[in-house]
Short mmCIF file of C-alpha atoms in Angstrom, two decimals:
data_model
loop_
_atom_site.label_atom_id
_atom_site.label_comp_id
_atom_site.label_asym_id
_atom_site.label_seq_id
_atom_site.Cartn_x
_atom_site.Cartn_y
_atom_site.Cartn_z
CA UNK Q 20 0.00 0.00 0.00
CA UNK Q 21 2.91 2.35 0.71
CA UNK Q 22 4.34 1.96 -2.80
CA UNK Q 23 0.88 2.43 -4.29
CA UNK Q 24 0.52 5.69 -2.35
CA UNK Q 25 3.89 6.94 -3.56
CA UNK Q 26 3.22 6.10 -7.20
CA UNK Q 27 -0.39 7.31 -7.15
CA UNK Q 28 0.38 10.72 -5.62
CA UNK Q 29 3.46 11.25 -7.82
CA UNK Q 30 1.42 10.30 -10.89
CA UNK Q 31 -1.50 12.53 -9.90
CA UNK Q 32 0.88 15.43 -9.29
CA UNK Q 33 2.59 15.00 -12.66
CA UNK Q 34 -0.69 14.51 -14.53
CA UNK Q 35 -2.44 17.54 -13.05
CA UNK Q 36 0.60 19.79 -13.58
CA UNK Q 37 0.93 18.65 -17.19
CA UNK Q 38 -2.79 19.05 -17.92
CA UNK Q 39 -3.10 22.52 -16.45
CA UNK Q 40 0.13 23.82 -17.98
CA UNK Q 41 -0.97 22.42 -21.36
CA UNK Q 42 -4.63 23.49 -21.31
CA UNK Q 43 -4.46 26.83 -19.47
CA UNK Q 44 -2.22 29.55 -20.93
CA UNK Q 45 0.38 30.87 -18.48
CA UNK Q 46 -1.12 33.43 -16.12
CA UNK Q 47 -4.70 32.84 -17.27
CA UNK Q 48 -7.49 31.79 -14.90
CA UNK Q 49 -10.40 29.38 -15.27
CA UNK Q 50 -13.09 30.11 -12.71
CA UNK Q 51 -14.50 26.96 -11.13
CA UNK Q 52 -16.52 28.54 -8.28
CA UNK Q 53 -16.90 32.31 -8.62
CA UNK Q 54 -15.01 34.33 -5.98
CA UNK Q 55 -13.81 31.12 -4.28
CA UNK Q 56 -11.90 28.61 -6.45
CA UNK Q 57 -10.17 28.83 -9.80
CA UNK Q 58 -7.50 27.07 -11.83
CA UNK Q 59 -4.52 28.92 -13.21
CA UNK Q 60 -1.14 28.14 -14.71
CA UNK Q 61 1.88 29.60 -12.93
CA UNK Q 62 5.51 28.66 -12.46
CA UNK Q 63 7.03 29.46 -9.07
CA UNK Q 64 10.81 29.62 -8.80
CA UNK Q 65 10.62 30.25 -5.06
CA UNK Q 66 8.74 28.71 -2.14
CA UNK Q 67 5.24 29.60 -0.87
CA UNK Q 68 4.38 33.25 -1.52
CA UNK Q 69 7.38 33.19 -3.92
CA UNK Q 70 9.78 33.44 -0.98
CA UNK Q 71 13.41 33.31 -2.20
CA UNK Q 72 12.22 33.55 -5.79
CA UNK Q 73 14.84 32.59 -8.33
CA UNK Q 74 16.97 30.58 -5.89
CA UNK Q 75 16.53 27.34 -7.86
CA UNK Q 76 19.78 25.67 -6.80
CA UNK Q 77 19.06 26.35 -3.14
CA UNK Q 78 15.69 24.59 -3.43
CA UNK Q 79 17.11 21.76 -5.54
CA UNK Q 80 19.82 21.06 -2.96
CA UNK Q 81 17.40 21.46 -0.03
CA UNK Q 82 14.82 19.13 -1.60
CA UNK Q 83 17.47 16.56 -2.49
CA UNK Q 84 18.89 16.49 1.04
CA UNK Q 85 15.39 16.46 2.59
CA UNK Q 86 14.38 13.53 0.36
CA UNK Q 87 17.44 11.54 1.42
CA UNK Q 88 16.80 12.29 5.11
CA UNK Q 89 13.12 11.32 4.84
CA UNK Q 90 14.08 8.13 3.00
CA UNK Q 91 16.57 7.26 5.74
CA UNK Q 92 14.03 7.80 8.53
CA UNK Q 93 11.41 5.85 6.59
CA UNK Q 94 13.75 2.86 6.24
CA UNK Q 95 14.57 3.03 9.97
CA UNK Q 96 10.96 3.45 11.10
CA UNK Q 97 9.01 0.64 12.71
CA UNK Q 98 6.26 -0.90 10.53
CA UNK Q 99 3.88 -0.30 13.45
CA UNK Q 100 4.42 3.47 13.27
CA UNK Q 101 1.85 3.87 10.52
CA UNK Q 102 1.26 7.60 11.01
CA UNK Q 103 5.00 8.30 10.98
CA UNK Q 104 5.55 6.19 7.87
CA UNK Q 105 2.73 7.92 5.98
CA UNK Q 106 3.95 11.32 7.18
CA UNK Q 107 7.34 10.54 5.66
CA UNK Q 108 5.77 9.11 2.50
CA UNK Q 109 3.59 12.16 1.85
CA UNK Q 110 6.35 14.64 2.67
CA UNK Q 111 8.77 12.68 0.45
CA UNK Q 112 6.33 12.54 -2.47
CA UNK Q 113 5.51 16.23 -2.17
CA UNK Q 114 9.17 17.17 -2.04
CA UNK Q 115 10.01 14.87 -4.94
CA UNK Q 116 7.11 16.10 -7.10
CA UNK Q 117 8.23 19.71 -6.79
CA UNK Q 118 11.91 18.75 -7.18
CA UNK Q 119 11.10 17.03 -10.47
CA UNK Q 120 9.45 20.26 -11.66
CA UNK Q 121 12.44 22.36 -10.64
CA UNK Q 122 14.78 20.04 -12.53
CA UNK Q 123 12.64 19.65 -15.66
CA UNK Q 124 10.82 22.96 -16.17
CA UNK Q 125 12.87 25.40 -14.09
CA UNK Q 126 10.26 25.99 -11.39
CA UNK Q 127 7.26 24.49 -9.67
CA UNK Q 128 4.03 24.45 -11.68
CA UNK Q 129 1.17 25.67 -9.47
CA UNK Q 130 -2.47 25.76 -10.51
CA UNK Q 131 -4.94 25.58 -7.59
CA UNK Q 132 -6.12 28.97 -6.33
CA UNK Q 133 -8.54 29.81 -3.52
CA UNK Q 134 -10.05 32.95 -2.06
CA UNK Q 135 -11.45 32.32 1.42
CA UNK Q 136 -13.03 35.24 3.28
CA UNK Q 137 -11.16 37.69 1.06
CA UNK Q 138 -7.76 36.05 1.53
CA UNK Q 139 -6.06 34.82 -1.63
CA UNK Q 140 -4.08 31.74 -0.63
CA UNK Q 141 -0.82 31.12 -2.47
CA UNK Q 142 -1.42 29.08 -5.62
CA UNK Q 143 -0.43 25.45 -5.03
CA UNK Q 144 -0.43 21.94 -6.51
CA UNK Q 145 -0.89 18.27 -5.57
CA UNK Q 146 2.71 17.97 -4.32
CA UNK Q 147 2.08 20.86 -1.93
CA UNK Q 148 -1.08 19.12 -0.67
CA UNK Q 149 0.95 15.95 -0.09
CA UNK Q 150 3.48 17.91 1.96
CA UNK Q 151 0.68 19.33 4.12
CA UNK Q 152 -0.95 15.92 4.54
CA UNK Q 153 2.46 14.61 5.63
CA UNK Q 154 2.78 17.35 8.23
CA UNK Q 155 -0.73 16.51 9.47
CA UNK Q 156 0.21 12.84 9.79
CA UNK Q 157 3.35 13.84 11.70
CA UNK Q 158 1.25 15.89 14.13
CA UNK Q 159 -1.07 12.90 14.69
CA UNK Q 160 1.97 10.64 15.26
CA UNK Q 161 3.41 13.09 17.78
CA UNK Q 162 0.13 13.27 19.72
CA UNK Q 163 -0.26 9.49 19.72
CA UNK Q 164 3.36 9.03 20.78
CA UNK Q 165 2.85 11.40 23.73
CA UNK Q 166 -0.29 9.50 24.76
CA UNK Q 167 1.58 6.19 24.58
CA UNK Q 168 4.32 7.58 26.82
CA UNK Q 169 1.81 8.71 29.45
CA UNK Q 170 -0.46 5.67 29.30
#
C-alpha cells in the first residue's frame, strides 16, 4: 500500500501539472466557483508566496537532502508506526514532485487557487497538498506518541 501511495500521488501530481500547464495559458485563470476557487497556470521559482524567488539551486539542494533524510528515517521506522511512515511518504512525495518540476521545467508548476473570506491563498499543486498531509500525519503521530508515553 505504501508503494501504491507513492506512485499514485506522484502520478496525480505529474498529470495535473501537465494538464493545467498544457490546457491553461500561463497566467490565465479558469473560474471553477466564482469568488472562491479557480484554476490557473503559474511557475514558481521560489517557495510559498514566492519566498526566495529565483533561488533554484538552493531549493534543488534542499529538496534533495530532505528527500534523502526522509528516506533514511522511513527505512529506519518501525512498521507499526503507521502515522510516521505515511507522514514521511507524503512529505517525500511532495518534495520529490516539486523537485522534479524544478529540474525539468525550471520551477514548480502551481495551478490551484482559492479565495477564502477575502484572503487569496498562495497558488499550489498536488505535491504541496501531499506535503501538508504529511505534516498533518506527523502531528497525529506526535500526539499518539505522547499519549503512549503517558499511558
